[in-house]
Short mmCIF file of C-alpha atoms in Angstrom, two decimals:
data_model
loop_
_atom_site.label_atom_id
_atom_site.label_comp_id
_atom_site.label_asym_id
_atom_site.label_seq_id
_atom_site.Cartn_x
_atom_site.Cartn_y
_atom_site.Cartn_z
CA UNK A 16 21.81 135.71 22.46
CA UNK A 17 22.89 134.20 19.12
CA UNK A 18 20.10 133.00 16.82
CA UNK A 19 21.34 129.38 16.61
CA UNK A 20 21.16 129.17 20.42
CA UNK A 21 17.65 130.63 20.31
CA UNK A 22 16.71 127.91 17.82
CA UNK A 23 18.18 125.18 20.04
CA UNK A 24 16.29 126.46 23.09
CA UNK A 25 13.07 126.75 21.07
CA UNK A 26 13.55 123.19 19.81
CA UNK A 27 13.79 121.82 23.33
CA UNK A 28 10.92 124.00 24.55
CA UNK A 29 8.68 122.90 21.67
CA UNK A 30 9.63 119.28 22.34
CA UNK A 31 8.43 119.68 25.94
CA UNK A 32 5.38 121.71 24.90
CA UNK A 33 4.43 119.20 22.22
CA UNK A 34 4.22 116.45 24.83
CA UNK A 35 2.31 118.62 27.31
CA UNK A 36 -0.01 120.08 24.67
CA UNK A 37 -1.66 116.74 23.97
CA UNK A 38 -1.83 115.46 27.57
CA UNK A 39 -5.13 117.21 28.46
CA UNK A 40 -7.00 115.74 25.48
CA UNK A 41 -5.57 112.22 25.39
CA UNK A 42 -8.19 110.61 27.69
CA UNK A 43 -11.07 112.03 25.63
CA UNK A 44 -9.33 111.32 22.32
CA UNK A 45 -8.65 107.67 23.20
CA UNK A 46 -12.26 107.21 24.27
CA UNK A 47 -13.38 108.94 21.07
CA UNK A 48 -11.46 106.68 18.68
CA UNK A 49 -11.85 103.48 20.69
CA UNK A 50 -15.33 103.83 22.23
CA UNK A 51 -14.25 102.74 25.70
CA UNK A 52 -14.52 103.81 29.32
CA UNK A 53 -12.01 105.97 31.17
CA UNK A 54 -10.37 102.99 32.92
CA UNK A 55 -9.56 101.18 29.68
CA UNK A 56 -8.54 104.50 28.13
CA UNK A 57 -6.04 104.96 30.95
CA UNK A 58 -4.52 101.56 30.16
CA UNK A 59 -4.14 102.52 26.51
CA UNK A 60 -2.69 105.84 27.62
CA UNK A 61 -0.04 103.88 29.50
CA UNK A 62 0.70 101.84 26.37
CA UNK A 63 1.13 105.03 24.33
CA UNK A 64 3.44 106.59 26.93
CA UNK A 65 5.53 103.45 27.27
CA UNK A 66 5.90 103.09 23.49
CA UNK A 67 7.07 106.71 23.28
CA UNK A 68 9.73 106.14 25.97
CA UNK A 69 10.78 102.80 24.46
CA UNK A 70 11.46 104.43 21.09
CA UNK A 71 13.54 107.12 22.78
CA UNK A 72 15.55 104.40 24.48
CA UNK A 73 16.17 102.48 21.26
CA UNK A 74 16.73 105.34 18.83
CA UNK A 75 18.48 108.00 20.94
CA UNK A 76 21.95 106.52 20.29
CA UNK A 77 21.18 106.03 16.59
CA UNK A 78 20.32 109.68 15.98
CA UNK A 79 23.22 110.77 18.17
CA UNK A 80 25.63 108.67 16.09
CA UNK A 81 24.09 109.97 12.86
CA UNK A 82 24.58 113.55 14.05
CA UNK A 83 28.25 112.79 14.76
CA UNK A 84 28.61 111.50 11.20
CA UNK A 85 26.33 113.72 9.10
CA UNK A 86 26.01 116.80 11.31
CA UNK A 87 23.60 118.27 13.84
CA UNK A 88 21.75 120.49 11.34
CA UNK A 89 20.18 117.80 9.10
CA UNK A 90 19.21 115.60 12.05
CA UNK A 91 17.53 118.49 13.88
CA UNK A 92 15.70 119.82 10.81
CA UNK A 93 14.55 116.43 9.52
CA UNK A 94 13.37 115.42 13.00
CA UNK A 95 11.31 118.61 13.32
CA UNK A 96 9.70 118.13 9.90
CA UNK A 97 8.85 114.48 10.64
CA UNK A 98 7.52 115.50 14.06
CA UNK A 99 5.23 118.11 12.45
CA UNK A 100 3.90 115.50 10.00
CA UNK A 101 3.46 113.04 12.86
CA UNK A 102 1.27 115.48 14.79
CA UNK A 103 -0.84 116.04 11.68
CA UNK A 104 -1.37 112.29 11.32
CA UNK A 105 -2.41 112.06 14.98
CA UNK A 106 -4.76 115.01 14.45
CA UNK A 107 -6.78 113.01 11.91
CA UNK A 108 -6.25 109.54 13.42
CA UNK A 109 -9.45 107.52 13.59
CA UNK A 110 -8.09 104.38 15.23
CA UNK A 111 -6.09 103.60 18.34
CA UNK A 112 -3.47 101.87 16.18
CA UNK A 113 -2.80 105.05 14.23
CA UNK A 114 -2.42 106.92 17.51
CA UNK A 115 0.03 104.23 18.65
CA UNK A 116 2.00 104.55 15.42
CA UNK A 117 2.07 108.30 15.97
CA UNK A 118 3.53 107.89 19.46
CA UNK A 119 6.14 105.47 18.10
CA UNK A 120 7.27 107.96 15.45
CA UNK A 121 7.08 110.78 18.01
CA UNK A 122 9.37 108.86 20.35
CA UNK A 123 11.94 108.42 17.59
CA UNK A 124 11.92 112.09 16.60
CA UNK A 125 12.05 113.19 20.26
CA UNK A 126 15.79 112.52 20.04
CA UNK A 127 16.00 116.16 18.90
CA UNK A 128 16.90 116.94 22.51
CA UNK A 129 20.03 114.77 22.37
CA UNK A 130 21.17 116.43 19.15
CA UNK A 131 20.33 119.85 20.61
CA UNK A 132 22.52 119.05 23.62
CA UNK A 133 25.32 117.90 21.31
CA UNK A 134 25.03 121.17 19.33
CA UNK A 135 25.24 123.15 22.56
CA UNK A 136 28.33 121.15 23.57
CA UNK A 137 29.91 121.88 20.17
CA UNK A 138 29.60 125.65 20.54
CA UNK A 139 30.46 125.89 24.26
CA UNK A 140 33.85 126.32 25.86
CA UNK A 141 34.60 123.57 28.42
CA UNK A 142 33.94 125.88 31.37
CA UNK A 143 30.61 127.00 29.84
CA UNK A 144 29.10 123.60 29.11
CA UNK A 145 27.30 122.96 32.40
CA UNK A 146 25.75 126.46 32.46
CA UNK A 147 24.64 126.16 28.82
CA UNK A 148 23.15 122.73 29.47
CA UNK A 149 21.27 124.54 32.25
CA UNK A 150 19.74 126.83 29.62
CA UNK A 151 18.44 123.75 27.81
CA UNK A 152 17.00 122.46 31.08
CA UNK A 153 15.34 125.84 31.65
CA UNK A 154 13.82 125.77 28.17
CA UNK A 155 12.45 122.28 28.80
CA UNK A 156 11.03 123.45 32.13
CA UNK A 157 9.24 126.38 30.51
CA UNK A 158 7.83 124.07 27.85
CA UNK A 159 6.72 121.67 30.59
CA UNK A 160 4.74 124.50 32.21
CA UNK A 161 3.36 126.11 29.04
CA UNK A 162 2.40 122.93 27.20
CA UNK A 163 -0.39 121.62 29.45
CA UNK A 164 -1.75 125.13 29.98
CA UNK A 165 -1.96 125.81 26.24
CA UNK A 166 -3.25 122.30 25.59
CA UNK A 167 -6.03 122.75 28.12
CA UNK A 168 -7.03 126.03 26.46
CA UNK A 169 -6.98 124.57 22.95
CA UNK A 170 -8.97 121.54 24.12
CA UNK A 171 -11.98 123.86 24.29
CA UNK A 172 -11.87 123.85 20.47
CA UNK A 173 -11.88 120.06 20.19
CA UNK A 174 -9.70 117.05 20.87
CA UNK A 175 -7.73 117.56 17.64
CA UNK A 176 -6.83 121.24 18.07
CA UNK A 177 -3.71 120.71 20.25
CA UNK A 178 -2.21 118.38 17.62
CA UNK A 179 -2.58 121.00 14.89
CA UNK A 180 -0.97 123.56 17.21
CA UNK A 181 1.94 121.21 17.99
CA UNK A 182 2.42 120.56 14.25
CA UNK A 183 2.49 124.29 13.54
CA UNK A 184 5.06 124.91 16.28
CA UNK A 185 7.36 122.14 15.01
CA UNK A 186 7.05 123.22 11.37
CA UNK A 187 7.62 126.89 12.20
CA UNK A 188 10.74 126.08 14.19
CA UNK A 189 12.04 123.89 11.35
CA UNK A 190 11.78 126.87 9.00
CA UNK A 191 13.50 129.11 11.55
CA UNK A 192 16.31 126.56 11.99
CA UNK A 193 16.74 126.22 8.21
CA UNK A 194 17.45 129.94 8.06
CA UNK A 195 19.66 130.48 11.12
CA UNK A 196 21.30 127.16 12.07
CA UNK A 197 24.95 126.68 11.13
CA UNK A 198 26.57 123.25 11.04
CA UNK A 199 29.07 122.57 13.84
CA UNK A 200 30.35 119.15 12.76
CA UNK A 201 33.35 119.49 10.45
CA UNK A 202 36.00 117.05 9.25
CA UNK A 203 38.00 117.63 12.45
CA UNK A 204 35.36 116.02 14.66
CA UNK A 205 33.30 114.05 12.10
CA UNK A 206 33.11 110.43 13.17
CA UNK A 207 32.47 107.31 11.05
CA UNK A 208 29.10 105.71 11.67
CA UNK A 209 29.21 102.31 13.38
CA UNK A 210 26.16 100.15 14.05
CA UNK A 211 27.91 98.64 17.06
CA UNK A 212 27.60 102.01 18.83
CA UNK A 213 24.33 103.15 17.27
CA UNK A 214 22.25 101.00 19.63
CA UNK A 215 21.89 101.57 23.37
CA UNK A 216 23.50 98.30 24.43
CA UNK A 217 26.62 98.64 22.30
CA UNK A 218 26.93 102.32 23.15
CA UNK A 219 26.63 101.75 26.92
CA UNK A 220 29.31 99.07 26.65
CA UNK A 221 31.64 101.43 24.78
CA UNK A 222 31.08 104.45 27.01
CA UNK A 223 31.35 102.31 30.14
CA UNK A 224 34.89 101.43 29.14
CA UNK A 225 36.01 105.07 29.16
CA UNK A 226 37.85 105.81 32.42
CA UNK A 227 35.50 107.26 35.02
CA UNK A 228 32.47 107.59 32.71
CA UNK A 229 30.68 104.35 33.67
CA UNK A 230 29.99 105.45 37.26
CA UNK A 231 28.77 108.85 36.05
CA UNK A 232 26.29 107.18 33.70
CA UNK A 233 25.10 105.04 36.61
CA UNK A 234 24.66 108.16 38.78
CA UNK A 235 22.67 109.80 35.97
CA UNK A 236 20.41 106.74 35.66
CA UNK A 237 19.74 106.45 39.41
CA UNK A 238 18.99 110.17 39.60
CA UNK A 239 16.53 109.94 36.68
CA UNK A 240 14.73 107.01 38.33
CA UNK A 241 14.44 108.98 41.58
CA UNK A 242 13.39 112.24 39.91
CA UNK A 243 10.62 110.51 37.94
CA UNK A 244 8.76 110.08 41.22
CA UNK A 245 7.26 113.53 40.53
CA UNK A 246 5.37 112.77 37.29
CA UNK A 247 4.74 109.16 38.40
CA UNK A 248 2.92 109.67 41.71
CA UNK A 249 2.60 113.41 42.50
CA UNK A 250 -1.06 113.62 41.48
CA UNK A 251 -1.94 110.40 43.33
CA UNK A 252 0.05 111.34 46.45
CA UNK A 253 -1.39 114.85 46.80
CA UNK A 254 -4.91 113.59 46.13
CA UNK A 255 -4.63 110.80 48.72
CA UNK A 256 -2.73 112.75 51.38
CA UNK A 257 -4.21 116.25 51.07
CA UNK A 258 -7.29 115.80 48.87
CA UNK A 259 -5.93 118.25 46.30
CA UNK A 260 -8.08 118.99 43.26
CA UNK A 261 -6.70 118.61 39.70
CA UNK A 262 -6.42 122.41 39.59
CA UNK A 263 -4.24 122.46 42.70
CA UNK A 264 -2.10 119.63 41.31
CA UNK A 265 -1.62 121.61 38.10
CA UNK A 266 -0.72 124.76 40.06
CA UNK A 267 1.89 122.93 42.12
CA UNK A 268 3.49 121.39 39.03
CA UNK A 269 3.56 124.80 37.36
CA UNK A 270 5.32 126.27 40.40
CA UNK A 271 7.84 123.45 40.25
CA UNK A 272 8.43 123.89 36.51
CA UNK A 273 8.92 127.67 36.79
CA UNK A 274 11.29 127.31 39.74
CA UNK A 275 13.25 124.63 37.88
CA UNK A 276 13.61 126.91 34.86
CA UNK A 277 14.87 129.75 37.07
CA UNK A 278 17.42 127.47 38.74
CA UNK A 279 18.75 125.95 35.53
CA UNK A 280 18.55 129.11 33.46
CA UNK A 281 19.98 131.58 35.95
CA UNK A 282 20.90 130.43 39.43
CA UNK A 283 23.13 127.64 38.17
CA UNK A 284 25.80 130.08 36.91
CA UNK A 285 26.70 131.65 40.29
CA UNK A 286 26.40 128.20 41.90
CA UNK A 287 28.90 126.76 39.44
CA UNK A 288 31.27 129.67 40.04
CA UNK A 289 30.95 129.13 43.79
CA UNK A 290 31.06 125.32 43.97
CA UNK A 291 32.29 124.04 40.61
CA UNK A 292 30.57 121.24 38.71
CA UNK A 293 31.53 118.49 41.16
CA UNK A 294 30.43 120.57 44.15
CA UNK A 295 27.13 121.39 42.42
CA UNK A 296 26.41 117.69 41.85
CA UNK A 297 27.17 116.88 45.51
CA UNK A 298 25.08 119.83 46.76
CA UNK A 299 22.17 118.82 44.51
CA UNK A 300 22.13 115.25 45.78
CA UNK A 301 22.34 116.27 49.44
CA UNK A 302 19.57 118.84 48.94
CA UNK A 303 17.41 116.30 47.09
CA UNK A 304 17.69 113.79 49.94
CA UNK A 305 16.40 116.48 52.29
CA UNK A 306 13.61 117.52 49.93
CA UNK A 307 12.36 113.97 49.37
CA UNK A 308 12.39 113.26 53.10
CA UNK A 309 10.38 116.42 53.79
CA UNK A 310 7.84 115.58 51.07
CA UNK A 311 7.56 112.03 52.37
CA UNK A 312 6.71 113.10 55.89
CA UNK A 313 5.05 116.53 55.50
CA UNK A 314 1.62 116.63 57.15
CA UNK A 315 0.24 119.90 55.77
CA UNK A 316 -0.82 120.62 52.20
CA UNK A 317 0.02 124.29 52.72
CA UNK A 318 3.59 123.45 53.71
CA UNK A 319 3.89 121.09 50.74
CA UNK A 320 2.82 123.87 48.37
CA UNK A 321 5.43 126.18 49.94
CA UNK A 322 8.02 123.43 49.62
CA UNK A 323 7.22 122.69 45.96
CA UNK A 324 9.23 125.52 44.30
CA UNK A 325 12.06 124.99 46.82
CA UNK A 326 12.20 121.36 45.64
CA UNK A 327 13.59 122.68 42.34
CA UNK A 328 16.78 124.01 43.98
CA UNK A 329 18.63 120.67 43.52
CA UNK A 330 17.94 120.87 39.75
CA UNK A 331 21.59 121.77 39.14
CA UNK A 332 22.40 118.05 39.16
CA UNK A 333 21.54 117.26 35.55
CA UNK A 334 23.37 120.13 33.78
CA UNK A 335 26.39 119.81 36.10
CA UNK A 336 26.61 116.07 35.42
CA UNK A 337 26.19 116.67 31.69
CA UNK A 338 28.98 119.23 31.81
CA UNK A 339 31.36 116.78 33.52
CA UNK A 340 30.53 113.96 31.10
CA UNK A 341 30.68 116.19 28.03
CA UNK A 342 34.22 117.20 28.92
CA UNK A 343 35.10 113.55 29.54
CA UNK A 344 34.57 112.50 25.90
CA UNK A 345 36.05 113.78 22.66
CA UNK A 346 34.44 116.39 20.43
CA UNK A 347 33.62 113.60 17.96
CA UNK A 348 31.59 111.70 20.58
CA UNK A 349 29.22 114.44 21.79
CA UNK A 350 26.28 113.11 19.78
CA UNK A 351 26.86 109.56 20.99
CA UNK A 352 27.05 110.70 24.63
CA UNK A 353 23.87 112.77 24.42
CA UNK A 354 22.10 109.90 22.64
CA UNK A 355 23.11 107.62 25.50
CA UNK A 356 21.73 110.08 28.05
CA UNK A 357 18.41 110.21 26.18
CA UNK A 358 18.28 106.40 26.26
CA UNK A 359 19.07 106.36 29.98
CA UNK A 360 16.35 108.93 30.68
CA UNK A 361 13.86 106.94 28.60
CA UNK A 362 14.75 103.72 30.41
CA UNK A 363 14.15 105.49 33.72
CA UNK A 364 10.78 106.71 32.42
CA UNK A 365 9.85 103.11 31.61
CA UNK A 366 10.98 101.57 34.91
CA UNK A 367 10.42 104.30 37.50
CA UNK A 368 6.61 104.69 37.16
CA UNK A 369 6.21 100.95 37.77
CA UNK A 370 8.47 101.11 40.82
CA UNK A 371 6.99 104.28 42.30
CA UNK A 372 3.30 103.50 41.70
CA UNK A 373 3.67 99.98 43.10
CA UNK A 374 5.36 101.44 46.19
CA UNK A 375 2.52 103.94 46.55
CA UNK A 376 -0.05 101.14 46.23
CA UNK A 377 1.72 98.95 48.79
CA UNK A 378 1.61 101.67 51.46
CA UNK A 379 -1.92 102.97 50.74
CA UNK A 380 -3.97 99.84 50.05
CA UNK A 381 -6.75 99.20 52.61
CA UNK A 382 -5.07 96.16 54.16
CA UNK A 383 -1.63 97.77 54.53
CA UNK A 384 -0.03 97.49 57.95
CA UNK A 385 1.86 100.78 57.48
CA UNK A 386 -0.06 103.67 55.92
CA UNK A 387 2.54 105.94 54.31
CA UNK A 388 1.48 107.75 51.10
CA UNK A 389 4.87 109.48 50.96
CA UNK A 390 6.75 106.15 50.70
CA UNK A 391 7.73 106.68 47.03
CA UNK A 392 9.49 109.93 47.96
CA UNK A 393 11.32 108.19 50.80
CA UNK A 394 12.42 105.54 48.29
CA UNK A 395 13.59 108.35 46.01
CA UNK A 396 15.63 109.76 48.92
CA UNK A 397 17.33 106.38 49.35
CA UNK A 398 18.11 106.20 45.62
CA UNK A 399 19.58 109.71 45.65
CA UNK A 400 21.77 108.79 48.63
CA UNK A 401 23.04 105.74 46.71
CA UNK A 402 23.75 107.90 43.65
CA UNK A 403 25.68 110.35 45.83
CA UNK A 404 27.84 107.56 47.24
CA UNK A 405 28.59 106.26 43.73
CA UNK A 406 29.50 109.77 42.58
CA UNK A 407 31.80 110.49 45.52
CA UNK A 408 33.53 107.11 45.26
CA UNK A 409 34.07 107.62 41.52
CA UNK A 410 35.90 110.87 42.13
CA UNK A 411 33.21 112.76 40.23
CA UNK A 412 35.10 113.15 36.95
CA UNK A 413 35.74 111.20 33.80
CA UNK A 414 38.78 111.19 31.61
CA UNK A 415 39.92 114.21 29.65
CA UNK A 416 39.93 114.04 25.87
CA UNK A 417 43.21 114.43 24.08
CA UNK A 418 44.42 117.82 22.95
CA UNK A 419 43.04 117.37 19.45
CA UNK A 420 39.53 117.13 20.84
CA UNK A 421 39.04 113.62 19.51
CA UNK A 422 39.01 110.42 21.44
CA UNK A 423 40.65 107.20 20.60
CA UNK A 424 38.44 104.81 18.68
#
């Protein structure tokens, strides 16, 4: 594997690890700097998470547009350096406001994933894009698994230790990228910077006008809202329904993350050869409807644990959709597209937890007339079915860029 690709995969993995590294210590750290109980700390934890996602939503298109204008290399390297400094600030933070500022800056620099996706699109042949996006998904999945595990281990050395580790990882990868990363944006695909498309609202309006791309963006958004049911309510659902311990919840999420990495990093290639990108998206949605229905109604914790890694089989949806959309825009719009997808994912992360947790509460509160802890997963199944209908009706493909590789302004 070429060293620039290794750097890109490490960047995405470290991004995922950096988030997971600090999760185990955040409750104790918030209580430490604020002097509050666990309940109030949880509320502040929600504020920190929401601010992180909000910054991703607002700044994803901006960094994507900057990478189309000034290149992927400077955006990636500067983001990693700022992220390392941000973790160091959080490591010494003595107030909740400094922690909040750290999460705001972290959300802005987390757009490294959009630029990493754009870099991967730049160096991939059209028929390779979906599979290579799968590699990025696999790297994120591995980081998702390794981050909390390493963070829990480092927490034994104090609430600040994971932040120093995250800073070291980001700084080390920045040095590695400085040495091996080649610029992919040249004058052929370099695009003038425009503020009208460097914000999520203007960018969505522009991309929505491209033939066939608007419905695909809608499918991506609905899927992200449905998929977020896992981080939003999994721990609450398994605790309520099967009385799982935190250790069992962590084990199940690790199984899911590993299986997802295997699907997106390896299994996706033969699936794409067999079904094509459009077929993979349709298969993934149909399979996800089945998985969510099974999770919603399963009555045995043992069967749920067996089902957990199998639930990752529909994970071909995201890279296959990204592949279709990447081929539907010009080479000079890859950064903008990936920035838009980061914003869409962030918006889903803001809205979906509210939707899923309120659904869970409605069907588990003491006075409920219908006790159904799996209701959020049934709602997710309905959303996936809607996304599938939108995808099929859209034809499942956007426009093709012109032969020069650039789109019309």
